Tab-separated table of C-alpha atoms in Angstrom:
chain	number	residue	atom	x	y	z
A	1	UNK	CA	-40.584	14.188	-2.590
A	2	UNK	CA	-42.105	14.775	0.791
A	3	UNK	CA	-41.057	11.911	2.984
A	4	UNK	CA	-37.629	11.698	4.526
A	5	UNK	CA	-37.164	8.320	2.911
A	6	UNK	CA	-37.764	9.738	-0.530
A	7	UNK	CA	-35.401	12.614	0.105
A	8	UNK	CA	-32.726	10.276	1.325
A	9	UNK	CA	-33.142	8.073	-1.711
A	10	UNK	CA	-33.097	11.043	-4.065
A	11	UNK	CA	-29.849	12.378	-2.575
A	12	UNK	CA	-28.269	8.946	-2.678
A	13	UNK	CA	-29.151	8.729	-6.349
A	14	UNK	CA	-27.560	12.050	-7.284
A	15	UNK	CA	-24.918	11.348	-9.857
A	16	UNK	CA	-22.587	13.431	-11.957
A	17	UNK	CA	-20.118	12.276	-14.569
A	18	UNK	CA	-16.940	14.150	-15.323
A	19	UNK	CA	-16.366	15.432	-18.821
A	20	UNK	CA	-13.557	14.014	-20.964
A	21	UNK	CA	-11.689	17.321	-21.021
A	22	UNK	CA	-11.940	17.507	-17.247
A	23	UNK	CA	-10.492	14.012	-16.946
A	24	UNK	CA	-7.598	14.928	-19.215
A	25	UNK	CA	-6.826	18.159	-17.359
A	26	UNK	CA	-6.928	16.492	-13.950
A	27	UNK	CA	-4.945	13.437	-14.984
A	28	UNK	CA	-2.264	15.443	-16.810
A	29	UNK	CA	-1.750	17.710	-13.817
A	30	UNK	CA	-1.866	14.773	-11.399
A	31	UNK	CA	0.732	12.809	-13.382
A	32	UNK	CA	3.034	15.817	-13.290
A	33	UNK	CA	2.508	16.189	-9.534
A	34	UNK	CA	3.115	12.481	-9.001
A	35	UNK	CA	6.358	12.565	-10.966
A	36	UNK	CA	7.669	15.447	-8.878
A	37	UNK	CA	6.541	13.850	-5.620
A	38	UNK	CA	8.159	10.515	-6.332
A	39	UNK	CA	11.409	12.179	-7.351
A	40	UNK	CA	11.384	14.297	-4.196
A	41	UNK	CA	10.540	11.331	-1.968
A	42	UNK	CA	13.375	9.277	-3.430
A	43	UNK	CA	15.784	12.142	-2.861
A	44	UNK	CA	14.661	12.468	0.752
A	45	UNK	CA	14.660	8.807	1.689
A	46	UNK	CA	17.487	7.839	-0.592
A	47	UNK	CA	16.042	4.412	-1.189
A	48	UNK	CA	12.810	2.569	-0.646
A	49	UNK	CA	12.442	-0.183	1.911
A	50	UNK	CA	11.788	-2.685	-0.793
A	51	UNK	CA	14.854	-1.845	-2.797
A	52	UNK	CA	16.760	-1.760	0.479
A	53	UNK	CA	15.680	-5.304	1.102
A	54	UNK	CA	16.515	-6.177	-2.468
A	55	UNK	CA	20.021	-4.985	-2.128
A	56	UNK	CA	20.527	-6.774	1.144
A	57	UNK	CA	19.657	-9.959	-0.720
A	58	UNK	CA	17.267	-10.925	1.992
A	59	UNK	CA	14.104	-11.253	0.095
A	60	UNK	CA	11.966	-11.095	-2.891
A	61	UNK	CA	13.340	-8.787	-5.544
A	62	UNK	CA	16.773	-10.379	-5.387
A	63	UNK	CA	14.931	-13.638	-5.754
A	64	UNK	CA	13.063	-12.279	-8.701
A	65	UNK	CA	16.261	-11.137	-10.327
A	66	UNK	CA	17.822	-14.517	-9.801
A	67	UNK	CA	14.821	-16.331	-11.180
A	68	UNK	CA	14.831	-14.212	-14.275
A	69	UNK	CA	18.493	-14.910	-14.712
A	70	UNK	CA	17.935	-18.582	-14.181
A	71	UNK	CA	15.156	-18.619	-16.668
A	72	UNK	CA	17.168	-16.892	-19.356
A	73	UNK	CA	20.841	-17.454	-18.765
A	74	UNK	CA	20.484	-21.124	-18.031
A	75	UNK	CA	17.651	-21.789	-20.357
A	76	UNK	CA	19.724	-24.138	-22.402
A	77	UNK	CA	20.035	-26.405	-19.405
A	78	UNK	CA	16.356	-26.453	-18.605
A	79	UNK	CA	13.936	-29.075	-19.539
A	80	UNK	CA	10.802	-27.245	-20.635
A	81	UNK	CA	8.797	-28.073	-17.543
A	82	UNK	CA	11.606	-26.866	-15.292
A	83	UNK	CA	11.899	-23.594	-17.163
A	84	UNK	CA	8.191	-23.061	-16.845
A	85	UNK	CA	8.405	-23.621	-13.128
A	86	UNK	CA	11.222	-21.110	-12.767
A	87	UNK	CA	9.037	-18.551	-14.503
A	88	UNK	CA	6.125	-19.410	-12.241
A	89	UNK	CA	8.264	-18.933	-9.172
A	90	UNK	CA	9.353	-15.570	-10.530
A	91	UNK	CA	5.778	-14.553	-11.239
A	92	UNK	CA	4.640	-15.579	-7.776
A	93	UNK	CA	7.447	-13.696	-6.060
A	94	UNK	CA	6.756	-10.568	-8.061
A	95	UNK	CA	3.315	-10.387	-6.463
A	96	UNK	CA	4.478	-10.864	-2.882
A	97	UNK	CA	3.843	-7.907	-0.625
A	98	UNK	CA	4.736	-9.316	2.770
A	99	UNK	CA	7.319	-11.894	3.700
A	100	UNK	CA	8.890	-13.549	6.728
A	101	UNK	CA	12.231	-15.346	6.438
A	102	UNK	CA	13.746	-17.412	9.242
A	103	UNK	CA	17.354	-18.531	8.843
A	104	UNK	CA	18.496	-21.686	10.645
A	105	UNK	CA	21.795	-23.517	11.030
A	106	UNK	CA	21.620	-27.296	10.591
A	107	UNK	CA	20.413	-29.011	13.756
A	108	UNK	CA	19.031	-25.812	15.253
A	109	UNK	CA	15.408	-25.489	16.183
A	110	UNK	CA	15.522	-21.734	16.767
A	111	UNK	CA	16.386	-19.387	13.904
A	112	UNK	CA	19.622	-17.416	13.892
A	113	UNK	CA	17.872	-14.539	12.292
A	114	UNK	CA	14.368	-13.542	11.263
A	115	UNK	CA	13.258	-10.868	8.860
A	116	UNK	CA	9.753	-9.538	8.356
A	117	UNK	CA	9.256	-7.154	5.482
A	118	UNK	CA	6.180	-5.428	4.179
A	119	UNK	CA	6.218	-3.677	0.885
A	120	UNK	CA	2.937	-1.911	1.487
A	121	UNK	CA	3.745	-0.805	5.035
A	122	UNK	CA	7.283	0.185	4.066
A	123	UNK	CA	8.802	-1.605	7.037
A	124	UNK	CA	11.479	-4.182	7.648
A	125	UNK	CA	11.936	-5.852	11.033
A	126	UNK	CA	15.082	-7.838	11.783
A	127	UNK	CA	15.504	-10.114	14.784
A	128	UNK	CA	18.958	-11.381	15.694
A	129	UNK	CA	20.174	-13.301	18.719
A	130	UNK	CA	18.360	-15.746	20.913
A	131	UNK	CA	16.411	-15.655	24.170
A	132	UNK	CA	16.847	-12.594	26.298
A	133	UNK	CA	19.866	-11.569	24.231
A	134	UNK	CA	17.734	-11.059	21.166
A	135	UNK	CA	17.603	-7.707	19.475
A	136	UNK	CA	14.927	-6.335	17.172
A	137	UNK	CA	15.664	-3.631	14.625
A	138	UNK	CA	12.857	-1.919	12.796
A	139	UNK	CA	13.389	0.240	9.717
A	140	UNK	CA	10.265	2.226	9.015
A	141	UNK	CA	10.980	4.146	5.841
A	142	UNK	CA	7.515	5.667	5.708
A	143	UNK	CA	8.235	7.500	8.945
A	144	UNK	CA	11.988	7.459	8.387
A	145	UNK	CA	12.589	5.998	11.807
A	146	UNK	CA	14.848	3.246	12.978
A	147	UNK	CA	14.040	1.575	16.270
A	148	UNK	CA	16.060	-0.982	18.146
A	149	UNK	CA	14.744	-3.014	21.052
A	150	UNK	CA	17.152	-4.892	23.335
A	151	UNK	CA	15.386	-7.678	25.176
A	152	UNK	CA	18.227	-7.930	27.724
A	153	UNK	CA	17.472	-4.464	29.090
A	154	UNK	CA	13.967	-4.156	27.682
A	155	UNK	CA	15.038	-0.789	26.299
A	156	UNK	CA	14.234	0.883	22.994
A	157	UNK	CA	16.452	3.217	20.997
A	158	UNK	CA	14.887	5.416	18.342
A	159	UNK	CA	16.656	7.464	15.718
A	160	UNK	CA	15.800	8.994	12.351
A	161	UNK	CA	16.863	7.079	9.262
A	162	UNK	CA	19.447	8.976	7.232
A	163	UNK	CA	20.740	8.246	3.751
A	164	UNK	CA	24.082	7.285	5.256
A	165	UNK	CA	22.401	4.765	7.537
A	166	UNK	CA	20.644	3.178	4.600
A	167	UNK	CA	23.904	2.869	2.702
A	168	UNK	CA	25.616	1.302	5.700
A	169	UNK	CA	22.689	-1.006	6.177
A	170	UNK	CA	22.999	-2.215	2.622
A	171	UNK	CA	26.711	-2.876	3.033
A	172	UNK	CA	26.435	-4.608	6.384
A	173	UNK	CA	23.544	-6.781	5.349
A	174	UNK	CA	25.030	-7.863	2.067
A	175	UNK	CA	26.823	-10.793	3.677
A	176	UNK	CA	23.831	-11.908	5.693
A	177	UNK	CA	21.759	-14.960	5.031
A	178	UNK	CA	20.826	-14.931	1.370
A	179	UNK	CA	17.583	-15.993	-0.075
A	180	UNK	CA	19.039	-16.397	-3.552
A	181	UNK	CA	22.566	-17.031	-4.770
A	182	UNK	CA	22.949	-14.346	-7.416
A	183	UNK	CA	21.664	-10.841	-7.707
A	184	UNK	CA	23.675	-9.968	-10.787
A	185	UNK	CA	23.398	-11.646	-14.164
A	186	UNK	CA	27.147	-11.582	-14.726
A	187	UNK	CA	27.767	-13.553	-11.553
A	188	UNK	CA	26.099	-16.721	-12.784
A	189	UNK	CA	28.689	-19.207	-14.013
A	190	UNK	CA	28.136	-20.643	-17.466
A	191	UNK	CA	28.307	-24.213	-16.208
A	192	UNK	CA	25.636	-23.764	-13.542
A	193	UNK	CA	22.849	-26.315	-13.697
A	194	UNK	CA	19.210	-25.814	-12.742
A	195	UNK	CA	17.275	-29.035	-12.267
A	196	UNK	CA	14.068	-30.291	-10.771
A	197	UNK	CA	14.630	-32.883	-8.060
A	198	UNK	CA	12.781	-36.075	-8.754
A	199	UNK	CA	14.078	-37.905	-5.676
A	200	UNK	CA	10.890	-38.395	-3.665
A	201	UNK	CA	12.700	-38.391	-0.349
A	202	UNK	CA	13.943	-34.871	-1.042
A	203	UNK	CA	10.958	-33.495	-2.864
A	204	UNK	CA	8.537	-34.673	-0.167
A	205	UNK	CA	10.511	-32.976	2.620
A	206	UNK	CA	8.201	-29.988	2.484
A	207	UNK	CA	4.640	-31.163	1.825
A	208	UNK	CA	2.815	-29.475	-1.011
A	209	UNK	CA	5.982	-28.284	-2.749
A	210	UNK	CA	8.237	-29.212	-5.646
A	211	UNK	CA	12.019	-29.069	-5.221
A	212	UNK	CA	14.565	-27.513	-7.592
A	213	UNK	CA	18.320	-27.156	-7.377
A	214	UNK	CA	20.964	-24.872	-8.752
A	215	UNK	CA	24.528	-26.253	-8.748
A	216	UNK	CA	27.587	-24.229	-9.640
A	217	UNK	CA	31.250	-23.765	-8.834
A	218	UNK	CA	31.994	-20.638	-6.870
A	219	UNK	CA	35.394	-19.202	-7.736
A	220	UNK	CA	34.682	-15.739	-6.455
A	221	UNK	CA	36.118	-16.020	-2.947
A	222	UNK	CA	39.508	-17.576	-3.647
A	223	UNK	CA	40.906	-18.405	-7.055
A	224	UNK	CA	42.901	-21.304	-5.552
A	225	UNK	CA	39.809	-22.932	-4.121
A	226	UNK	CA	36.817	-23.637	-6.301
A	227	UNK	CA	33.945	-24.236	-3.919
A	228	UNK	CA	31.035	-26.300	-5.182
A	229	UNK	CA	27.743	-24.741	-4.150
A	230	UNK	CA	24.191	-25.939	-4.215
A	231	UNK	CA	21.041	-23.919	-3.711
A	232	UNK	CA	17.820	-25.871	-3.264
A	233	UNK	CA	14.365	-24.324	-3.319
A	234	UNK	CA	11.036	-25.876	-2.353
A	235	UNK	CA	8.284	-24.050	-4.209
A	236	UNK	CA	4.654	-24.473	-3.250
A	237	UNK	CA	2.597	-26.415	-5.813
A	238	UNK	CA	-0.363	-24.125	-6.203
A	239	UNK	CA	1.340	-20.752	-5.656
A	240	UNK	CA	4.914	-21.448	-6.819
A	241	UNK	CA	6.151	-19.459	-3.826
A	242	UNK	CA	9.352	-20.674	-2.144
A	243	UNK	CA	8.608	-22.205	1.257
A	244	UNK	CA	12.083	-23.393	2.104
A	245	UNK	CA	15.562	-22.788	0.762
A	246	UNK	CA	18.659	-24.832	1.555
A	247	UNK	CA	22.324	-24.029	1.045
A	248	UNK	CA	25.082	-26.633	0.583
A	249	UNK	CA	28.756	-26.544	-0.308
A	250	UNK	CA	31.734	-28.871	-0.784
A	251	UNK	CA	35.420	-28.401	-1.505
A	252	UNK	CA	35.867	-30.902	-4.338
A	253	UNK	CA	33.791	-32.834	-6.808
A	254	UNK	CA	34.346	-36.104	-4.941
A	255	UNK	CA	33.342	-34.731	-1.551
A	256	UNK	CA	29.885	-34.868	-0.073
A	257	UNK	CA	27.932	-31.675	0.127
A	258	UNK	CA	27.848	-30.099	3.560
A	259	UNK	CA	24.555	-28.609	4.706
A	260	UNK	CA	25.221	-24.957	5.576
A	261	UNK	CA	21.907	-23.415	6.443
A	262	UNK	CA	18.252	-23.329	5.557
A	263	UNK	CA	15.615	-20.638	5.297
A	264	UNK	CA	11.949	-21.088	6.112
A	265	UNK	CA	9.780	-18.598	4.282
A	266	UNK	CA	6.220	-17.639	5.035
A	267	UNK	CA	3.966	-14.943	3.630
A	268	UNK	CA	2.126	-13.266	6.487
A	269	UNK	CA	-0.591	-10.683	6.127
A	270	UNK	CA	0.044	-7.006	6.686
A	271	UNK	CA	-1.953	-7.262	9.924
A	272	UNK	CA	0.238	-10.078	11.174
A	273	UNK	CA	3.372	-8.024	10.567
A	274	UNK	CA	1.787	-5.060	12.320
A	275	UNK	CA	0.902	-7.308	15.245
A	276	UNK	CA	4.515	-8.449	15.554
A	277	UNK	CA	5.750	-4.856	15.512
A	278	UNK	CA	3.167	-3.961	18.130
A	279	UNK	CA	4.159	-6.905	20.290
A	280	UNK	CA	7.821	-5.951	20.132
A	281	UNK	CA	7.584	-2.189	20.466
A	282	UNK	CA	4.441	-1.812	22.506
A	283	UNK	CA	0.726	-2.024	22.081
A	284	UNK	CA	-1.047	0.668	20.155
A	285	UNK	CA	-4.794	0.505	20.170
A	286	UNK	CA	-5.400	3.119	17.502
A	287	UNK	CA	-7.233	1.244	14.745
A	288	UNK	CA	-5.471	3.385	12.186
A	289	UNK	CA	-2.055	2.323	13.409
A	290	UNK	CA	0.418	1.574	10.661
A	291	UNK	CA	4.070	0.687	11.045
A	292	UNK	CA	5.811	2.432	13.881
A	293	UNK	CA	3.797	2.948	17.064
A	294	UNK	CA	2.804	6.594	17.115
A	295	UNK	CA	4.270	7.144	20.546
A	296	UNK	CA	7.725	6.725	19.058
A	297	UNK	CA	7.311	8.944	16.014
B	1	UNK	CA	-12.798	-3.737	-6.271
B	2	UNK	CA	-9.389	-2.069	-6.182
B	3	UNK	CA	-6.533	-3.506	-4.184
B	4	UNK	CA	-5.952	-0.161	-2.549
B	5	UNK	CA	-2.797	-0.909	-0.637
B	6	UNK	CA	-1.205	-2.345	-3.730
B	7	UNK	CA	-2.244	0.721	-5.712
B	8	UNK	CA	-0.814	3.071	-3.119
B	9	UNK	CA	2.429	1.171	-3.252
B	10	UNK	CA	2.454	1.378	-7.045
B	11	UNK	CA	1.740	5.094	-6.805
B	12	UNK	CA	4.703	5.517	-4.518
B	13	UNK	CA	6.802	3.943	-7.250
B	14	UNK	CA	5.428	6.593	-9.635
B	15	UNK	CA	2.842	4.565	-11.527
B	16	UNK	CA	0.610	6.768	-13.671
B	17	UNK	CA	-1.559	3.753	-14.375
B	18	UNK	CA	-2.303	3.288	-10.678
B	19	UNK	CA	-3.222	6.951	-10.434
B	20	UNK	CA	-5.502	6.710	-13.456
B	21	UNK	CA	-7.259	3.645	-12.037
B	22	UNK	CA	-7.893	5.365	-8.738
B	23	UNK	CA	-9.158	8.473	-10.509
B	24	UNK	CA	-11.486	6.529	-12.787
B	25	UNK	CA	-12.871	4.581	-9.857
B	26	UNK	CA	-13.779	7.533	-7.651
B	27	UNK	CA	-14.047	10.637	-9.847
B	28	UNK	CA	-17.791	10.644	-10.426
B	29	UNK	CA	-18.734	10.033	-6.839
B	30	UNK	CA	-16.300	12.685	-5.597
B	31	UNK	CA	-17.542	15.167	-8.171
B	32	UNK	CA	-21.118	14.499	-7.116
B	33	UNK	CA	-20.244	15.020	-3.462
B	34	UNK	CA	-18.456	18.278	-4.212
B	35	UNK	CA	-21.225	19.523	-6.497
B	36	UNK	CA	-23.916	18.619	-3.977
B	37	UNK	CA	-22.120	20.572	-1.309
B	38	UNK	CA	-21.179	23.525	-3.483
B	39	UNK	CA	-24.237	23.635	-5.728
B	40	UNK	CA	-21.858	24.436	-8.556
B	41	UNK	CA	-20.385	21.787	-10.849
B	42	UNK	CA	-17.682	23.983	-12.301
B	43	UNK	CA	-16.283	24.754	-8.876
B	44	UNK	CA	-16.781	21.097	-7.989
B	45	UNK	CA	-14.565	20.152	-10.926
B	46	UNK	CA	-11.914	22.510	-9.600
B	47	UNK	CA	-12.202	20.815	-6.231
B	48	UNK	CA	-11.779	17.414	-7.857
B	49	UNK	CA	-8.749	18.725	-9.730
B	50	UNK	CA	-7.138	20.126	-6.592
B	51	UNK	CA	-7.837	16.977	-4.592
B	52	UNK	CA	-6.216	14.674	-7.126
B	53	UNK	CA	-3.233	16.910	-7.837
B	54	UNK	CA	-2.676	17.270	-4.102
B	55	UNK	CA	-3.142	13.526	-3.575
B	56	UNK	CA	-0.582	12.723	-6.287
B	57	UNK	CA	1.779	15.433	-5.077
B	58	UNK	CA	1.869	14.212	-1.508
B	59	UNK	CA	1.969	10.493	-2.224
B	60	UNK	CA	5.287	10.119	-0.444
B	61	UNK	CA	3.702	11.073	2.859
B	62	UNK	CA	0.391	9.300	2.539
B	63	UNK	CA	-0.397	6.453	4.889
B	64	UNK	CA	-3.738	4.861	4.321
B	65	UNK	CA	-5.425	4.371	7.661
B	66	UNK	CA	-8.901	3.754	6.336
B	67	UNK	CA	-10.174	3.193	2.827
B	68	UNK	CA	-8.921	5.185	-0.112
B	69	UNK	CA	-12.456	6.329	-0.790
B	70	UNK	CA	-12.760	7.742	2.717
B	71	UNK	CA	-9.421	9.470	2.334
B	72	UNK	CA	-10.388	11.103	-0.950
B	73	UNK	CA	-13.864	11.966	0.295
B	74	UNK	CA	-12.370	13.642	3.343
B	75	UNK	CA	-10.034	15.539	1.023
B	76	UNK	CA	-12.994	16.791	-1.011
B	77	UNK	CA	-14.843	17.892	2.122
B	78	UNK	CA	-11.798	19.695	3.465
B	79	UNK	CA	-11.253	21.431	0.145
B	80	UNK	CA	-14.874	22.547	0.020
B	81	UNK	CA	-14.578	23.926	3.551
B	82	UNK	CA	-11.396	25.733	2.598
B	83	UNK	CA	-13.127	27.267	-0.387
B	84	UNK	CA	-15.903	28.515	1.831
B	85	UNK	CA	-13.420	29.906	4.307
B	86	UNK	CA	-11.095	31.567	1.829
B	87	UNK	CA	-13.507	32.694	-0.822
B	88	UNK	CA	-16.534	33.553	1.176
B	89	UNK	CA	-17.018	36.716	-0.844
B	90	UNK	CA	-17.169	34.680	-4.039
B	91	UNK	CA	-19.115	31.694	-2.897
B	92	UNK	CA	-22.478	32.841	-1.644
B	93	UNK	CA	-23.603	31.061	1.476
B	94	UNK	CA	-26.962	30.161	0.097
B	95	UNK	CA	-28.544	29.559	3.436
B	96	UNK	CA	-28.134	33.276	4.070
B	97	UNK	CA	-30.070	34.242	1.003
B	98	UNK	CA	-32.933	31.905	1.654
B	99	UNK	CA	-35.226	31.360	-1.253
B	100	UNK	CA	-33.054	33.075	-3.785
B	101	UNK	CA	-31.484	29.907	-5.021
B	102	UNK	CA	-34.490	27.718	-4.777
B	103	UNK	CA	-36.981	30.018	-6.481
B	104	UNK	CA	-34.932	30.682	-9.515
B	105	UNK	CA	-32.810	28.529	-11.699
B	106	UNK	CA	-30.223	29.923	-9.353
B	107	UNK	CA	-26.520	30.448	-9.679
B	108	UNK	CA	-26.048	26.781	-10.266
B	109	UNK	CA	-24.319	25.828	-13.501
B	110	UNK	CA	-24.780	22.140	-12.983
B	111	UNK	CA	-26.115	21.385	-16.418
B	112	UNK	CA	-25.206	17.762	-15.886
B	113	UNK	CA	-27.689	17.430	-13.036
B	114	UNK	CA	-31.234	16.597	-13.990
B	115	UNK	CA	-33.967	19.120	-13.220
B	116	UNK	CA	-35.111	17.213	-10.124
B	117	UNK	CA	-31.560	16.826	-8.963
B	118	UNK	CA	-31.012	20.560	-9.389
B	119	UNK	CA	-34.014	21.291	-7.231
B	120	UNK	CA	-32.684	18.953	-4.619
B	121	UNK	CA	-29.156	20.361	-4.590
B	122	UNK	CA	-30.684	23.842	-4.537
B	123	UNK	CA	-32.545	22.898	-1.386
B	124	UNK	CA	-29.446	21.247	0.059
B	125	UNK	CA	-27.570	24.479	-0.513
B	126	UNK	CA	-29.891	26.227	1.909
B	127	UNK	CA	-28.762	24.049	4.779
B	128	UNK	CA	-25.894	25.057	7.037
B	129	UNK	CA	-22.655	23.629	5.673
B	130	UNK	CA	-22.246	21.175	8.565
B	131	UNK	CA	-25.693	19.662	8.025
B	132	UNK	CA	-25.249	19.571	4.256
B	133	UNK	CA	-21.875	17.920	4.657
B	134	UNK	CA	-23.242	15.238	6.958
B	135	UNK	CA	-26.153	14.421	4.700
B	136	UNK	CA	-24.060	14.283	1.543
B	137	UNK	CA	-21.318	12.224	3.145
B	138	UNK	CA	-23.792	9.729	4.520
B	139	UNK	CA	-26.093	9.416	1.554
B	140	UNK	CA	-23.850	10.143	-1.370
B	141	UNK	CA	-20.475	9.227	0.024
B	142	UNK	CA	-21.840	6.070	1.615
B	143	UNK	CA	-20.111	6.854	4.910
B	144	UNK	CA	-21.457	5.577	8.205
B	145	UNK	CA	-22.209	8.097	10.953
B	146	UNK	CA	-19.360	6.611	12.938
B	147	UNK	CA	-16.944	7.252	10.073
B	148	UNK	CA	-18.173	10.803	9.648
B	149	UNK	CA	-17.754	11.418	13.377
B	150	UNK	CA	-14.196	10.109	13.225
B	151	UNK	CA	-13.422	12.153	10.142
B	152	UNK	CA	-14.847	15.375	11.557
B	153	UNK	CA	-13.550	14.644	15.050
B	154	UNK	CA	-16.950	15.260	16.611
B	155	UNK	CA	-19.201	13.053	18.762
B	156	UNK	CA	-21.407	10.512	17.029
B	157	UNK	CA	-24.507	12.120	18.559
B	158	UNK	CA	-23.585	15.451	16.932
B	159	UNK	CA	-23.373	13.797	13.535
B	160	UNK	CA	-26.712	12.077	14.054
B	161	UNK	CA	-28.241	15.361	15.186
B	162	UNK	CA	-26.920	17.275	12.183
B	163	UNK	CA	-28.263	14.601	9.885
B	164	UNK	CA	-31.688	14.515	11.514
B	165	UNK	CA	-32.125	18.299	11.688
B	166	UNK	CA	-30.730	18.735	8.195
B	167	UNK	CA	-33.093	16.215	6.727
B	168	UNK	CA	-36.018	17.774	8.601
B	169	UNK	CA	-35.164	21.207	7.283
B	170	UNK	CA	-34.690	19.874	3.784
B	171	UNK	CA	-38.124	18.309	3.885
B	172	UNK	CA	-39.621	21.601	5.025
B	173	UNK	CA	-37.891	23.495	2.234
B	174	UNK	CA	-39.072	21.058	-0.384
B	175	UNK	CA	-42.636	21.115	0.985
B	176	UNK	CA	-42.732	24.893	0.842
B	177	UNK	CA	-41.485	24.806	-2.704
B	178	UNK	CA	-44.103	22.277	-3.694
B	179	UNK	CA	-46.843	24.587	-2.392
B	180	UNK	CA	-45.711	27.409	-4.662
């Protein structure tokens, strides 16, 4: 073992294996530490970004819940292939880590609202308003910071996220553009129908997807007026991920459905979401940058 | 190959399975790094224990800026340094006692290391901690000099120098041993 090469190789080949009792001791103690840490973190933050998004009905988990409900509660109305597809959509959504949802009104080419959310980064970015009146709000639960940028004044407000703020956020966002119609099993009417759309004109509207519809009568808002609602989802063929969602309603069974709004959904990478946050709140060249620009922490 | 970001997210939700998968993936390499630096497998196991318990216990605050392996490796190195700092009277700085470790079977209790490996770690133990750390991180931890420099917050040239001088000294030590 005289040459440097040999020494280097010999060191690189050093290898120890832990003993079983060591593994058990370390894992037992680590599990206990993890349990305490998670409990403490939940107490401090109140709620995770992902469950925050869930409760605001913006994105995936609410979608997951709805798909599960659709798959089970309405199973009797499913043809087998449709049921399978509902399950596939659920499975695909359950693996989503990053999402971007743009909400449009019919005839509009610019979205009313956009949401970017990253499960792994623990951030949610909301854009409302158009042009120089647009406003960006970033919730960074990892750093427990909320930042708001007003394009009109090019100013940024930063404040710590409190439990109260999260609660208010949930309440205020609950009426915002929904990705799915129901987040609670009990809300789904018995007579709701889940079908696959075979009409080629509809199903080919979003290339590479298959279209499904949920129809039901909404009696929740006013008992005197039973509003007929329709939720249409275009799920990508090979991933089963929703690419577009459309909302319709009508007052009576004889009326035509009115097109209310549509959502365009994409699944960006973590880097793409970070880039958007950087672009909005300022460049940060640190390669280790995650979430909120460090200058604002 | 672990999906590290996914695992970290699962950990933050309290998943024991995610923690177990991370542990199983990196435990042997981290133990080897610690044992190579400490020249003591029992203490190295304690280091591994502390690193994982601390990792699990601070999961709420962890943000992965590099790879998980780099994070855990850095944790091991920091823990080893702390042990040297805090328990200097217990952990003998072997470079100060020269041939003591290398001539005998030494204080090492690394029964899991082979005889050749023991000789090698004995020689490594005679290097200054900084040189030993650099060599072990590069060769055993698989870290690039650039990564080590970033981790230790020192210039790249310093890392390269420590590696070069360390390796040179190691070769000298091993040559002297071979003559005896």
